[in-house]
mmCIF file with all atom_site columns, C-alpha atoms and ligand atoms in Angstrom:
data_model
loop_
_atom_site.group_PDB
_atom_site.id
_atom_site.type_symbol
_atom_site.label_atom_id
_atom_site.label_alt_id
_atom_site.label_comp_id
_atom_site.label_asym_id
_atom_site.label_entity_id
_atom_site.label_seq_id
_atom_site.pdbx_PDB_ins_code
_atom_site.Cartn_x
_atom_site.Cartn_y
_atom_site.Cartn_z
_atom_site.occupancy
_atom_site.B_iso_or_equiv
_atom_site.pdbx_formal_charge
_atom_site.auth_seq_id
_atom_site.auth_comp_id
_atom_site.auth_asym_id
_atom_site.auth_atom_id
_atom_site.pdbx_PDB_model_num
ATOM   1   C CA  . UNK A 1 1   ? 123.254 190.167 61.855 1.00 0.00 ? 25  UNK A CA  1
ATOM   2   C CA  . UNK A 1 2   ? 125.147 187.352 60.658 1.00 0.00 ? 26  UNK A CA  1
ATOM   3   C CA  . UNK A 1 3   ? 128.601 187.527 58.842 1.00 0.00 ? 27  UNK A CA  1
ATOM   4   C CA  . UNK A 1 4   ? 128.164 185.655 55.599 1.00 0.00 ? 28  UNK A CA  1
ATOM   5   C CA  . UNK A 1 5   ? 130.979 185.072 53.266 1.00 0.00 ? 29  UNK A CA  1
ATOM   6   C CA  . UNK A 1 6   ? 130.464 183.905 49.612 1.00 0.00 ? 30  UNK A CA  1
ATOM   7   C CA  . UNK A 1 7   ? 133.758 181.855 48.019 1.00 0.00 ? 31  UNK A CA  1
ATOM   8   C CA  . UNK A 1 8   ? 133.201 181.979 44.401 1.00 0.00 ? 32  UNK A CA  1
ATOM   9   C CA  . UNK A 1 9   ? 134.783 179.718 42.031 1.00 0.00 ? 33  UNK A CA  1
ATOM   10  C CA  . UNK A 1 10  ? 135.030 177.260 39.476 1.00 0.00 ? 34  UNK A CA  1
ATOM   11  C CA  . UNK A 1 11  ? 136.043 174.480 41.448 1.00 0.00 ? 35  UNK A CA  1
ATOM   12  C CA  . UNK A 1 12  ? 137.086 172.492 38.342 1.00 0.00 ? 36  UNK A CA  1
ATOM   13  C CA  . UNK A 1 13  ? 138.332 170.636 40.487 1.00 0.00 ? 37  UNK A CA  1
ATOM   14  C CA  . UNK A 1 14  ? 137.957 171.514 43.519 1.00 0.00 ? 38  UNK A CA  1
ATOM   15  C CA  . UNK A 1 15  ? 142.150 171.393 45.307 1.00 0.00 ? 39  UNK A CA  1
ATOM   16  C CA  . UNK A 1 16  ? 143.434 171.145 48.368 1.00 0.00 ? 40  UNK A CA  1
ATOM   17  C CA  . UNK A 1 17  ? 144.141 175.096 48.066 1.00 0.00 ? 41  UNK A CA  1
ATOM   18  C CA  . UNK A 1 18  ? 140.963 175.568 47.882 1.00 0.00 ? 42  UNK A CA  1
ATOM   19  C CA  . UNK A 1 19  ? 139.828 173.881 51.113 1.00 0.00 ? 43  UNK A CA  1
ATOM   20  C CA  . UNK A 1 20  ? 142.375 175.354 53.694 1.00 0.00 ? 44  UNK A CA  1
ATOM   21  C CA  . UNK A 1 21  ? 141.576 178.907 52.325 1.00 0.00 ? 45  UNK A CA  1
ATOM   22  C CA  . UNK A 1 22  ? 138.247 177.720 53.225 1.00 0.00 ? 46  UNK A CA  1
ATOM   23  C CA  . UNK A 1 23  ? 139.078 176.060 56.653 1.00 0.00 ? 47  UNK A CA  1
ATOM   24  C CA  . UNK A 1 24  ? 140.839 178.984 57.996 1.00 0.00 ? 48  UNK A CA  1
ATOM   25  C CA  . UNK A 1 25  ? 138.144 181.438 56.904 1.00 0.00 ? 49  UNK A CA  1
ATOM   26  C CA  . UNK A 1 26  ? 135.329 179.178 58.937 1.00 0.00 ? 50  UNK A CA  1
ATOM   27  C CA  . UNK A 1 27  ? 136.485 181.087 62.318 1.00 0.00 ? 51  UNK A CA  1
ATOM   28  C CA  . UNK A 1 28  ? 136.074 184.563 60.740 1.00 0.00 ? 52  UNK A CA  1
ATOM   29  C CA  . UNK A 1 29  ? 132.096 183.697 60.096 1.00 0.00 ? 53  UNK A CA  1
ATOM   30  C CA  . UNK A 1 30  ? 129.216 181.968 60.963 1.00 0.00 ? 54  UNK A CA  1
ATOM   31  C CA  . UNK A 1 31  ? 129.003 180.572 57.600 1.00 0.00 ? 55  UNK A CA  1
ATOM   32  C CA  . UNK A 1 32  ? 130.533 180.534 54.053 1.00 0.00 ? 56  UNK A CA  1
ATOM   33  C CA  . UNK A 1 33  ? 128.888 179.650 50.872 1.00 0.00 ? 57  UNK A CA  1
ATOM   34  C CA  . UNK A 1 34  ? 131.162 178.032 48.743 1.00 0.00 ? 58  UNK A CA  1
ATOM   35  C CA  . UNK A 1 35  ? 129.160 179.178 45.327 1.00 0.00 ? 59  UNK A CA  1
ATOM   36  C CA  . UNK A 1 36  ? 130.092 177.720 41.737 1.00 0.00 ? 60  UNK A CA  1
ATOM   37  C CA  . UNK A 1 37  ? 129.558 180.289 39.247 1.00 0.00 ? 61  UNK A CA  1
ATOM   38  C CA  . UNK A 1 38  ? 128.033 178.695 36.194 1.00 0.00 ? 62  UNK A CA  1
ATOM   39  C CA  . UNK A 1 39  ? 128.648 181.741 33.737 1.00 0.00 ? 63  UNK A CA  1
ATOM   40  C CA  . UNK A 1 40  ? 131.560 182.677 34.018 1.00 0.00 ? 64  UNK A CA  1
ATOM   41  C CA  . UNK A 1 41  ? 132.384 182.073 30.350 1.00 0.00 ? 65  UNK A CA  1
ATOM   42  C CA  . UNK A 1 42  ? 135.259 179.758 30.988 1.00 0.00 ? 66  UNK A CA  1
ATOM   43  C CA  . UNK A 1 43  ? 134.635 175.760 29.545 1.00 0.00 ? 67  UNK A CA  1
ATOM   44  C CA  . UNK A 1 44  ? 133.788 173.207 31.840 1.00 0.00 ? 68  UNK A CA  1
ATOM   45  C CA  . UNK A 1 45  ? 135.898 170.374 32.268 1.00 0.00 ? 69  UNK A CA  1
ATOM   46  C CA  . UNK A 1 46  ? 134.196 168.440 35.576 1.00 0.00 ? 70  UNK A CA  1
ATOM   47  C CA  . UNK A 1 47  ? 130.417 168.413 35.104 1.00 0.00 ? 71  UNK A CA  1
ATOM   48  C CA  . UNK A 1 48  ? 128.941 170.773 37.525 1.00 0.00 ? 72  UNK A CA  1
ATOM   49  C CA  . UNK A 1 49  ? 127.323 168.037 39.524 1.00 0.00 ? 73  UNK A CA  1
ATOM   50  C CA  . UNK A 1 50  ? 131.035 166.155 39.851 1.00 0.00 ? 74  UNK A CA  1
ATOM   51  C CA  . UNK A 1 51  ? 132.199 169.477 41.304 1.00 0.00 ? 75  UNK A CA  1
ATOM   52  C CA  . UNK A 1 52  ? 129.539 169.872 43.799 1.00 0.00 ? 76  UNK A CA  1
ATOM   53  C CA  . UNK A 1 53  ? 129.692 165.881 44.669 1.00 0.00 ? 77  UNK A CA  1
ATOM   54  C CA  . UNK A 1 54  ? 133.152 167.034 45.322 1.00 0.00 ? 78  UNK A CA  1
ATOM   55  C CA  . UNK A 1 55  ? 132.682 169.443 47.292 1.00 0.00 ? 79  UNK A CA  1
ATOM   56  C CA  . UNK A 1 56  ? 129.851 167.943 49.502 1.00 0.00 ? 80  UNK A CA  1
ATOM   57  C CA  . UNK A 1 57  ? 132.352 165.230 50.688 1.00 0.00 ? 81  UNK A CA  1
ATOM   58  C CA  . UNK A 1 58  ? 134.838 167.714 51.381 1.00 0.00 ? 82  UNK A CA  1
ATOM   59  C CA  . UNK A 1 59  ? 132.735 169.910 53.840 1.00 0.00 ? 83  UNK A CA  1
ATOM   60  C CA  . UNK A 1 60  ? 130.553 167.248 55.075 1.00 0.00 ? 84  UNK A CA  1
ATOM   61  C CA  . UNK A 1 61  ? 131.288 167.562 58.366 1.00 0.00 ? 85  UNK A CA  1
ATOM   62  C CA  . UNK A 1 62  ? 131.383 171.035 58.321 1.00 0.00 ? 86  UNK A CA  1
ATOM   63  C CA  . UNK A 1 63  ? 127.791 172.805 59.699 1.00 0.00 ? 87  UNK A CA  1
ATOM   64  C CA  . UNK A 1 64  ? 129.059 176.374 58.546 1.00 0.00 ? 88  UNK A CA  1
ATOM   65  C CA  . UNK A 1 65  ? 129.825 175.420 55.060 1.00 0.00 ? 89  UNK A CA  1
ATOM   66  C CA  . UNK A 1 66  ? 127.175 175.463 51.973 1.00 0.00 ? 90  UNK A CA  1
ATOM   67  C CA  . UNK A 1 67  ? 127.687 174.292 48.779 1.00 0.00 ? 91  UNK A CA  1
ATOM   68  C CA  . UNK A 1 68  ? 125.209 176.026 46.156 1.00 0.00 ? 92  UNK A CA  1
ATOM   69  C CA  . UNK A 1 69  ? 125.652 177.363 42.203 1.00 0.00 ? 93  UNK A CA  1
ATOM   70  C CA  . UNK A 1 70  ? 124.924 180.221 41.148 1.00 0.00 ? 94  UNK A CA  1
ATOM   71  C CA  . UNK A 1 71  ? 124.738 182.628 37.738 1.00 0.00 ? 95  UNK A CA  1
ATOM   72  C CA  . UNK A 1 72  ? 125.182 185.866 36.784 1.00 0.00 ? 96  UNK A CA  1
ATOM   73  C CA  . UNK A 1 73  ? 126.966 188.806 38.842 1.00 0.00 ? 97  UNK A CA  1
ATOM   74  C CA  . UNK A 1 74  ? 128.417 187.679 42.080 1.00 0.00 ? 98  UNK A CA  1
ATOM   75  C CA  . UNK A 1 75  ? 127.713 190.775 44.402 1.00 0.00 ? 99  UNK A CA  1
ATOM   76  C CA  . UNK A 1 76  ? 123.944 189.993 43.135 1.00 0.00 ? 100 UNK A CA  1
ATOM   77  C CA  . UNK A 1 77  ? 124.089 186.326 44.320 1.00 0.00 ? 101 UNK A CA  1
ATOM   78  C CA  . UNK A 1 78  ? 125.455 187.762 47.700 1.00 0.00 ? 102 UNK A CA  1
ATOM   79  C CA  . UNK A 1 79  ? 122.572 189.757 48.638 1.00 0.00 ? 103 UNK A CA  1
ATOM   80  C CA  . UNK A 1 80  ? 120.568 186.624 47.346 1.00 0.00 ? 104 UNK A CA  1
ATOM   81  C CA  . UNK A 1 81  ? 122.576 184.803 50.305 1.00 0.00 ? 105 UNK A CA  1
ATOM   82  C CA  . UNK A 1 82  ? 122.468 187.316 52.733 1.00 0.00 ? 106 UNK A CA  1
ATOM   83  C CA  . UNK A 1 83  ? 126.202 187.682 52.120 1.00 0.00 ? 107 UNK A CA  1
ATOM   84  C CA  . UNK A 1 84  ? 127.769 190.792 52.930 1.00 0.00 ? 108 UNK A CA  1
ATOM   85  C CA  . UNK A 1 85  ? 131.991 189.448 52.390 1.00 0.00 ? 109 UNK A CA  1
ATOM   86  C CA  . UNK A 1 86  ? 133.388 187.733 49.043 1.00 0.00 ? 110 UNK A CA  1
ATOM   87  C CA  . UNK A 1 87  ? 135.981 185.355 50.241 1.00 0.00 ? 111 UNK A CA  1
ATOM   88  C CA  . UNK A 1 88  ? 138.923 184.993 47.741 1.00 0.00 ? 112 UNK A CA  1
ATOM   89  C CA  . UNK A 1 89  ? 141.949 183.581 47.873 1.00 0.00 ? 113 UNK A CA  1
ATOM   90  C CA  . UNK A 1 90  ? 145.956 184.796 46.760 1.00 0.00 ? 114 UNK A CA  1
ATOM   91  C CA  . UNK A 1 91  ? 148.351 183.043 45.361 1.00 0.00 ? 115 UNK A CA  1
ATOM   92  C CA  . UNK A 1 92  ? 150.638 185.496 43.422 1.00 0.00 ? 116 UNK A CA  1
ATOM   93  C CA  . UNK A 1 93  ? 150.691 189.375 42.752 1.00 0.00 ? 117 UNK A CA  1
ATOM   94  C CA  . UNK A 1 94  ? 149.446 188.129 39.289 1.00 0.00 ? 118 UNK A CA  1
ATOM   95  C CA  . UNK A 1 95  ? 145.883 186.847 41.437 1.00 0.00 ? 119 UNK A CA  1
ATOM   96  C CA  . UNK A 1 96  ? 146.299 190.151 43.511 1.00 0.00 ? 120 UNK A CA  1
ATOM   97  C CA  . UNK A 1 97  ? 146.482 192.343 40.015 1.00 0.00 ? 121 UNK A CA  1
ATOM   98  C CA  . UNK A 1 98  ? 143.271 190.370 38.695 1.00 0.00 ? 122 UNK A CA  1
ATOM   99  C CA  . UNK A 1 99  ? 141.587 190.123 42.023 1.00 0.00 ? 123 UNK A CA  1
ATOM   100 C CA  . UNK A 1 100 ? 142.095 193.713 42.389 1.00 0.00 ? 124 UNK A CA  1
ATOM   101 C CA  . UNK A 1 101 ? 140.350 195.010 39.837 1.00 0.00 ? 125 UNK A CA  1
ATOM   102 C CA  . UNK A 1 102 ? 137.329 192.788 40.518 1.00 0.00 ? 126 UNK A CA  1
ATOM   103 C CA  . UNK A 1 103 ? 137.337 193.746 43.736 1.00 0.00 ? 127 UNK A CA  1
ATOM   104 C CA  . UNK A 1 104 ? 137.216 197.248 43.343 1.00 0.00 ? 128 UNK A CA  1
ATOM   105 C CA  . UNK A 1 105 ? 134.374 197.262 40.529 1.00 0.00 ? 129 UNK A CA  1
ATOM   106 C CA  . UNK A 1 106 ? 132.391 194.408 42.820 1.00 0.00 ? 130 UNK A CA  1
ATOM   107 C CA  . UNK A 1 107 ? 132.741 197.891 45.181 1.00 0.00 ? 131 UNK A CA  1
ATOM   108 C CA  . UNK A 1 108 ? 131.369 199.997 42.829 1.00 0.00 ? 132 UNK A CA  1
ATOM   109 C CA  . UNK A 1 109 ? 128.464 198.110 41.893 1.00 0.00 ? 133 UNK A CA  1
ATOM   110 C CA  . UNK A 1 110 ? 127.559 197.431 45.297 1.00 0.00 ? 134 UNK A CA  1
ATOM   111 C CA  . UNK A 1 111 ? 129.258 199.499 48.129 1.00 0.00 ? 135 UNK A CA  1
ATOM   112 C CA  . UNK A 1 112 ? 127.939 196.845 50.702 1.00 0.00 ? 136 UNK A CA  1
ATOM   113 C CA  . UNK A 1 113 ? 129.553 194.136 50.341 1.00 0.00 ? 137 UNK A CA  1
ATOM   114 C CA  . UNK A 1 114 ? 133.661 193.715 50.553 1.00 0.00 ? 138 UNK A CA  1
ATOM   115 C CA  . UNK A 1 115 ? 136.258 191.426 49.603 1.00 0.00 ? 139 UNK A CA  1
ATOM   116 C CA  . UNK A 1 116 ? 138.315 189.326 52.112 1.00 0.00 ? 140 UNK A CA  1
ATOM   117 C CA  . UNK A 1 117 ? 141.620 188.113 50.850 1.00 0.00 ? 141 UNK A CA  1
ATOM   118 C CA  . UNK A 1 118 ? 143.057 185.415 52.704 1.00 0.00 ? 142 UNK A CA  1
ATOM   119 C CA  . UNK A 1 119 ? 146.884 184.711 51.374 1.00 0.00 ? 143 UNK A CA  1
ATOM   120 C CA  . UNK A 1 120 ? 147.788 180.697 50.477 1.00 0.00 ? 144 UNK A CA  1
ATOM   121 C CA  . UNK A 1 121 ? 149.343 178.396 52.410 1.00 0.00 ? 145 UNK A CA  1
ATOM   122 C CA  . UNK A 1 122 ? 153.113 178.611 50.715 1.00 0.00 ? 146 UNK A CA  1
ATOM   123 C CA  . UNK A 1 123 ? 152.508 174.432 50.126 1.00 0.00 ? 147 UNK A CA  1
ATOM   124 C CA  . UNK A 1 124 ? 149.414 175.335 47.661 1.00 0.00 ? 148 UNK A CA  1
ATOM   125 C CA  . UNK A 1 125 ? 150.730 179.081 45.597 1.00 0.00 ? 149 UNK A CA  1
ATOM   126 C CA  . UNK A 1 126 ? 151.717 176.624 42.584 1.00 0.00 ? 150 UNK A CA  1
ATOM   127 C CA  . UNK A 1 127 ? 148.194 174.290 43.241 1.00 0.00 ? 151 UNK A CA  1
ATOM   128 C CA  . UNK A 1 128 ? 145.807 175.571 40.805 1.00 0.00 ? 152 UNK A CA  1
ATOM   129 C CA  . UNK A 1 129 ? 142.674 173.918 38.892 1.00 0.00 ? 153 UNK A CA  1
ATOM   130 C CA  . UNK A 1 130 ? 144.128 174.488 35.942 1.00 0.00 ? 154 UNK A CA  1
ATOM   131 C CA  . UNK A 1 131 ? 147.039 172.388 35.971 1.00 0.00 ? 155 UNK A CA  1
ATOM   132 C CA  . UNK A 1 132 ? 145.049 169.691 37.805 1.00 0.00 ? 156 UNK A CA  1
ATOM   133 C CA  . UNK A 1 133 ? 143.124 169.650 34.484 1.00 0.00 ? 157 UNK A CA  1
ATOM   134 C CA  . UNK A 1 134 ? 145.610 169.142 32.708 1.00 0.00 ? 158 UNK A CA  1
ATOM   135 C CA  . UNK A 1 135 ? 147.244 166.293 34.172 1.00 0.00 ? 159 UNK A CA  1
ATOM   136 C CA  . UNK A 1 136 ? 144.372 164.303 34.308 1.00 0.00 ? 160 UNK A CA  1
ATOM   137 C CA  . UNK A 1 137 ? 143.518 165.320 30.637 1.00 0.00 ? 161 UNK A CA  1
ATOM   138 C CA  . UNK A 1 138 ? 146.945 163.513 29.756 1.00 0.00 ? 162 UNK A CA  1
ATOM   139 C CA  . UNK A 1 139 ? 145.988 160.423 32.473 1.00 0.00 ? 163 UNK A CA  1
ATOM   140 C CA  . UNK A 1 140 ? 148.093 161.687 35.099 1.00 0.00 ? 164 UNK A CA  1
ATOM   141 C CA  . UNK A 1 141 ? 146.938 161.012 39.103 1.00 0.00 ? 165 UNK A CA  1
ATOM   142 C CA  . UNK A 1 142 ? 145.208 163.890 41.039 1.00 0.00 ? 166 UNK A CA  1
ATOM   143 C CA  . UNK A 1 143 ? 143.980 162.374 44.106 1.00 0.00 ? 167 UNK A CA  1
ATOM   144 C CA  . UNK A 1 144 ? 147.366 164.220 45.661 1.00 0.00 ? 168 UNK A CA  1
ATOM   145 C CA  . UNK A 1 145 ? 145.534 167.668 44.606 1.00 0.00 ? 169 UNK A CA  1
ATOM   146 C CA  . UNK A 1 146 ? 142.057 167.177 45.594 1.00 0.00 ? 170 UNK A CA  1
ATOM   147 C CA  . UNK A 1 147 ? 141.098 167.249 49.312 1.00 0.00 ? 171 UNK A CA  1
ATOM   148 C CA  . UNK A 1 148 ? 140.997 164.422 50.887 1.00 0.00 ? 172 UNK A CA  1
ATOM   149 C CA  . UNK A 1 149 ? 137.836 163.627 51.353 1.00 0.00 ? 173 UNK A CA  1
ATOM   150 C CA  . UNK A 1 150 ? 137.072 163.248 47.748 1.00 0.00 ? 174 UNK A CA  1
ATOM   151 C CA  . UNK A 1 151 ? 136.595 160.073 46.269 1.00 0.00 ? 175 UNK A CA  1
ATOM   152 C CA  . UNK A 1 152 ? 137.602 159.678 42.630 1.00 0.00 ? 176 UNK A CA  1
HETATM 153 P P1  . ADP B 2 .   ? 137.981 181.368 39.455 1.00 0.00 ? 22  ADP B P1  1
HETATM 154 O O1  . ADP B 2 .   ? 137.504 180.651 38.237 1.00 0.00 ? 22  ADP B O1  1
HETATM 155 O O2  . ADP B 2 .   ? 137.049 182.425 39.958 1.00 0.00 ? 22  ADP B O2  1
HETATM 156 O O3  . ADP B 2 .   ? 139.422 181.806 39.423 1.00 0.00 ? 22  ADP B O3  1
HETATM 157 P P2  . ADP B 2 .   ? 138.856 179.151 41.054 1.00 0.00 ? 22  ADP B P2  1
HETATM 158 O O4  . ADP B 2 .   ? 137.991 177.965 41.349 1.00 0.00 ? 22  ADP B O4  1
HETATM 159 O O5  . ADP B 2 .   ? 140.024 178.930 40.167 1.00 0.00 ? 22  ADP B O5  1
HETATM 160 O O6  . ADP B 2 .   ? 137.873 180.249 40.548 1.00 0.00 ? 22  ADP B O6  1
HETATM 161 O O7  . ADP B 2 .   ? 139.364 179.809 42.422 1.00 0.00 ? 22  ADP B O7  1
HETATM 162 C C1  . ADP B 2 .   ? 138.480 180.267 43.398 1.00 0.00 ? 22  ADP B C1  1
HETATM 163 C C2  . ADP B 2 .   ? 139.245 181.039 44.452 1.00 0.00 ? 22  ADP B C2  1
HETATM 164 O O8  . ADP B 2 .   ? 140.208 180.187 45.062 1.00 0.00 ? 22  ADP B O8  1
HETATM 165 C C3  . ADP B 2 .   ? 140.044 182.219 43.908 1.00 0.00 ? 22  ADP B C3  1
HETATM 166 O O9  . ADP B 2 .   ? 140.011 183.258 44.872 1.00 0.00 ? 22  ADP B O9  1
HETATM 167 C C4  . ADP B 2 .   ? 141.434 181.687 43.789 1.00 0.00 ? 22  ADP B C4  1
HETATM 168 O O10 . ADP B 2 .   ? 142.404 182.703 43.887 1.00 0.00 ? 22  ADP B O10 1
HETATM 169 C C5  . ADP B 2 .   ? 141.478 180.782 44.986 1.00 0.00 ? 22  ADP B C5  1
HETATM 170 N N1  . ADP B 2 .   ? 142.471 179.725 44.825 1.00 0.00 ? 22  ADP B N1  1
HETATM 171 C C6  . ADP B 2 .   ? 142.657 178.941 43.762 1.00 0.00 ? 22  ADP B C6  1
HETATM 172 N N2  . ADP B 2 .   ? 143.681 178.072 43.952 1.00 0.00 ? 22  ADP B N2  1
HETATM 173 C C7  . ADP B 2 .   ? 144.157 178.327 45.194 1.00 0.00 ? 22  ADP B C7  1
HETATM 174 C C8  . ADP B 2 .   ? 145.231 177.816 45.985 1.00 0.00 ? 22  ADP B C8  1
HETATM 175 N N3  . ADP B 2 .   ? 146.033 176.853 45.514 1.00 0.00 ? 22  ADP B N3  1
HETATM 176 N N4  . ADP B 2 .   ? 145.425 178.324 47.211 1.00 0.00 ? 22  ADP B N4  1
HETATM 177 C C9  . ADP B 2 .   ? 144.638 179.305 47.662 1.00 0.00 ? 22  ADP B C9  1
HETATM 178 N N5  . ADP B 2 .   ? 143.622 179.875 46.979 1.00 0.00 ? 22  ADP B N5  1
HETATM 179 C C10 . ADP B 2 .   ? 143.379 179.388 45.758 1.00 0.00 ? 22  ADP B C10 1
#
């Protein structure tokens, strides 16, 4: 059986915190789905296909990442994929008190599948989408933010 790991996300924008969370979970399976969750109730800022363009460059040389979107719950989307690990990642004990509790009803809902926490490179715990947002909503530069592989 294969170990599958879903990342879910908004990737709006994708960041460079993003991809090494990524990069140093690619030993621990034979494949992660990086999955863009199109419900999640929060506004879009990139289109959806920007993000995934984004993405694509990012793990284009990588055979064990997959870039796909998704809607509705996320533990349903795994067994879609075969998945049986969430990947997420922690920044602060502010993501670990939110992650938590997602976690643990994810668990609930569907006792096969758990959730891998990988902690952040100390370089990326104040990287988050939402400030890269914002500086480019006030015309500031992001390419620093965004892996480098993207092309903006
Ligand atoms: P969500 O909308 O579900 O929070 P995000 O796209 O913001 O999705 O984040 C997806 C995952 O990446 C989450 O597990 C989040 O904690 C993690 N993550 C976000 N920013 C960073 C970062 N700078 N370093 C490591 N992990 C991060």
């Amino acid at each position: 059986m294969q170990n599958i790991a879903v990342f879910p996300g908004s990737f709006d924008p994708v960041t460079r915190g993003h991809e090494s969370v990524i990069r140093r979970a690619l030993p621990l399976f034979d494949k992660v789905v990086v999955a863009i969750g199109e419900n999640s109730g929060k506004q879009e800022y990139f289109p959806v296909e920007q993000r995934l363009e984004w993405l694509r460059q990012t793990f284009i040389h990588d055979p064990k990442v997959e870039i796909r979107t998704y809607s509705g719950l996320t533990v349903h989307f795994c067994k879609q994929a075969g998945a049986r690990f969430i990947l997420r990642g922690l920044r602060t004990s502010a993501d670990f008190e939110f992650e938590r509790g997602i976690g643990q009803m994810n668990r609930d809902i569907e006792p096969g599948i758990e959730t891998v926490f990988l902690l952040c490179d100390p370089e990326y715990t104040a990287l988050s989408s939402s400030i890269v947002r914002e500086i480019h909503r006030h015309g500031g530069e992001i390419r620093a933010f965004l892996p480098k592989a993207v092309k903006i």
